[in-house]
């Protein structure tokens, strides 16, 4: 008899009917002889409704009170799912974050899990019950309710799987698995049977949106066997694990892309020790997330620094830079909007050094101009004109053989 | 500087606008120099919506899971009210039942408060904050979320006022105070300036609906000075206290009435020691609430027992009696539906023995037939045809001089 943690997101529990459907999925697993811990998010639009109520009262709600408000969302779901399981004759018990022993740092709205007291759940499992745990939430040592930020329910599921030493953690979502790229954009996109933690981490960070990076990182650190699969369709999903055995011949395993990228260049800054750190410390202090960073030395004394941001942060970024112009000592700011980022990801790159060059050639053969490049051991990111994005993804998907993946059934 | 507990019910916090209005009422009190603890219910219809979701899943939700579900209602209100106070520049902190140290018996859906750890609230008060506490809910020693049943938020407010040794407890509601009778039915109904705990207890038990009996009982036991007043209208309410000083000349202070009463007679039961106790133990075990009980001996060996119930329990009651017929050894059941109960309440009755007789005469002068009578030291209840109810209330209201009460302003 194994132990499985199953997580169902907001869409999967978006209505009473869907909650009943989730109960059936859970019962299938129980009937396979496994003990089950279920982690759920708030029902579909309920978080939006709660946010909208708060915005009727204040434009700047305190993080503490938002956590108090939003954490009711998952509490509704856990009780309804427990009822649905009980209605079918199964013993189930719902647990809020604080009841489940999920302790976090004292940081509202984006807390990290600091400690998990697994006995609070395992005692219910030992009594033969299905434990239904509210995702996305925890409690500080001072009994303050916290939430874990975006993708928090994924992180809850992985943390519980790690702490309870579960045999696997199933993330049920509204897609059937992790795809080579977004199937809504590239119709040749194929579902992957498996992917490594590191690859998933790069894809998650690159905005593939299936799993939150923090959850993947947690899974990697604790070697939790993760699967991503559909809550609606009965179909094998994608397994995320340390060593990927299937489709080994793939050098590139996935393509990620995002639009609304803006490139900002800070020109003729003095080329001294603290210049670079001053610039990015200032931006970080103003909550501006910088993605790719490139530094070029223009002459011996001055340097140009370029970086990319999300376009919606442009006005704010320009303000911050202008306010700090005298301190940062740059001469000029240039920026270019209407850009996109296209990345290839694959562990196979480590042993295949020509992959980046191959990518650049595929793009240049199509007349696509590359404006920025950033690489890691298993990733190459390029910044391109937004109008070239879809074309770039299509030709790269084809060039790296991702359209030809066969997806045999694997045992999840 | 005093300490005031203020409770606002579901209608008073029924919308974002009303929550802002409540914030203003609280701020008025703070500006008078008092520290304030606010207790709130779930927003207007939110409890109904939650119940409706549960009923989409099961006809018999477990009490534990209903408590988990319903307790989210107050949690939404406390966070929104805290935001509304913060928006106006006041320091406020919301607290769920478990965060506020409200411990209850291990009994879901209708728990009694067993212990209140006042330090969890008083530390926030000491820091100059307004404490916003979720009514209706508590936690067991095993960290199970419980709810207090009907009128639970009133009980929470009174318990906090007692435990924190507050100077008074204001119950804000959708009426302006306690009336001599229901002003929606009798237009001569007058608001009382004050009423004693015992009188309020009788009226509350008789279904006057303004305050829950359990809350009044709690207030009496701990001598909490209660006021009932409107959250919408700026007007003095009714004070509930031990000794009533105003309107002392009133023998009767209030009239309560309810419809949908059914009288059941169990005929020719053996007149032995255990008969009566067997009957009512059986009914109680089946959750049938019995109100008035009358026993007549029909001959030396047999007895007739009549009792009243709410009409919606009729079918269930008949079933229970039939199932236990052989054990209870009665011959026949008779019942009469379409009845009502009309009661007069007043501490003055203790020193005015003719009050019951006066009541019966007023009714018989109108040709109203009395079918059952029950009395306590400060109450006389009669069961009448439902069609006579309003007429009976009107003539009694007039006969006991309740239409002539002057309501001077009192200092609440």
Tab-separated table of C-alpha atoms in Angstrom, chain A residues 16-17 19-20 43 50 53-54 56-62 64-69 71-72 75-76 78-84 86-87 92-96 98-99 120 123-124 139 142-145, chain B residues 16-17 19-20 43 50 53-54 56-62 64-69 71-72 75-76 78-84 86-87 92-96 98-99 120 123-124 139 142-145:
chain	number	residue	atom	x	y	z
A	16	UNK	CA	-19.968	21.465	-7.535
A	17	UNK	CA	-19.992	19.005	-10.445
A	19	UNK	CA	-15.706	18.678	-7.104
A	20	UNK	CA	-17.767	15.480	-7.400
A	43	UNK	CA	-12.821	27.128	-6.531
A	50	UNK	CA	-12.758	37.886	-2.891
A	53	UNK	CA	-14.705	42.625	-2.556
A	54	UNK	CA	-11.474	43.882	-1.021
A	56	UNK	CA	-14.427	47.771	-3.076
A	57	UNK	CA	-13.025	48.779	0.308
A	58	UNK	CA	-9.445	49.814	-0.301
A	59	UNK	CA	-6.913	50.116	-3.096
A	60	UNK	CA	-4.140	48.995	-0.782
A	61	UNK	CA	-5.359	46.153	1.429
A	62	UNK	CA	-2.786	44.999	3.950
A	64	UNK	CA	-2.170	40.253	6.424
A	65	UNK	CA	-5.862	40.923	5.840
A	66	UNK	CA	-5.675	39.708	2.232
A	67	UNK	CA	-4.251	36.419	3.519
A	68	UNK	CA	-7.085	36.231	6.039
A	69	UNK	CA	-9.582	36.845	3.230
A	71	UNK	CA	-7.445	31.661	2.712
A	72	UNK	CA	-11.212	31.176	3.044
A	75	UNK	CA	-11.302	26.213	3.154
A	76	UNK	CA	-14.575	26.162	1.209
A	78	UNK	CA	-11.756	21.234	1.319
A	79	UNK	CA	-15.054	21.019	3.189
A	80	UNK	CA	-17.071	20.436	0.004
A	81	UNK	CA	-14.656	17.770	-1.247
A	82	UNK	CA	-14.721	16.011	2.125
A	83	UNK	CA	-18.532	16.000	1.945
A	84	UNK	CA	-18.426	14.582	-1.594
A	86	UNK	CA	-18.267	11.057	2.633
A	87	UNK	CA	-21.390	11.027	0.464
A	92	UNK	CA	-12.473	11.901	4.714
A	93	UNK	CA	-11.324	14.789	6.854
A	94	UNK	CA	-10.649	18.351	5.720
A	95	UNK	CA	-7.731	20.299	7.173
A	96	UNK	CA	-6.843	23.969	6.836
A	98	UNK	CA	-2.784	25.479	10.210
A	99	UNK	CA	-4.619	22.262	11.052
A	120	UNK	CA	-1.159	16.182	12.060
A	123	UNK	CA	-2.636	10.396	12.310
A	124	UNK	CA	-5.701	10.714	10.056
A	139	UNK	CA	0.453	29.547	9.583
A	142	UNK	CA	2.585	33.229	16.050
A	143	UNK	CA	-0.640	31.730	14.649
A	144	UNK	CA	-0.922	34.222	11.822
A	145	UNK	CA	-2.538	32.909	8.630
B	16	UNK	CA	-19.382	46.340	1.093
B	17	UNK	CA	-21.210	49.630	1.737
B	19	UNK	CA	-19.230	47.117	6.147
B	20	UNK	CA	-17.897	50.649	5.573
B	43	UNK	CA	-22.269	38.750	5.367
B	50	UNK	CA	-22.546	28.110	1.457
B	53	UNK	CA	-23.289	24.587	-2.209
B	54	UNK	CA	-23.189	21.814	0.386
B	56	UNK	CA	-25.549	20.315	-4.123
B	57	UNK	CA	-23.197	17.623	-2.855
B	58	UNK	CA	-25.055	15.814	-0.114
B	59	UNK	CA	-28.342	15.850	1.721
B	60	UNK	CA	-26.642	14.955	4.964
B	61	UNK	CA	-23.362	16.866	5.274
B	62	UNK	CA	-21.385	15.965	8.379
B	64	UNK	CA	-17.744	18.785	11.166
B	65	UNK	CA	-17.511	19.676	7.486
B	66	UNK	CA	-20.420	22.130	7.730
B	67	UNK	CA	-18.537	23.927	10.509
B	68	UNK	CA	-15.428	23.997	8.315
B	69	UNK	CA	-17.510	25.445	5.480
B	71	UNK	CA	-16.832	29.364	9.472
B	72	UNK	CA	-15.360	30.880	6.304
B	75	UNK	CA	-13.596	35.089	8.274
B	76	UNK	CA	-14.462	37.011	5.093
B	78	UNK	CA	-13.501	40.225	9.676
B	79	UNK	CA	-10.849	40.728	6.996
B	80	UNK	CA	-13.000	43.189	5.048
B	81	UNK	CA	-13.905	45.161	8.170
B	82	UNK	CA	-10.257	45.312	9.233
B	83	UNK	CA	-9.400	46.656	5.771
B	84	UNK	CA	-12.171	49.264	6.028
B	86	UNK	CA	-7.231	50.502	8.115
B	87	UNK	CA	-8.330	52.444	5.049
B	92	UNK	CA	-7.189	47.009	13.269
B	93	UNK	CA	-6.505	43.302	13.381
B	94	UNK	CA	-8.874	40.518	12.385
B	95	UNK	CA	-8.989	37.297	14.395
B	96	UNK	CA	-10.734	34.009	13.656
B	98	UNK	CA	-9.260	30.003	17.115
B	99	UNK	CA	-6.949	33.004	16.881
B	120	UNK	CA	-4.987	36.629	22.637
B	123	UNK	CA	-2.475	41.956	23.711
B	124	UNK	CA	-3.797	43.606	20.530
B	139	UNK	CA	-12.043	25.731	18.304
B	142	UNK	CA	-7.987	19.255	19.496
B	143	UNK	CA	-7.885	22.175	17.019
B	144	UNK	CA	-11.193	21.286	15.428
B	145	UNK	CA	-13.205	24.243	14.113
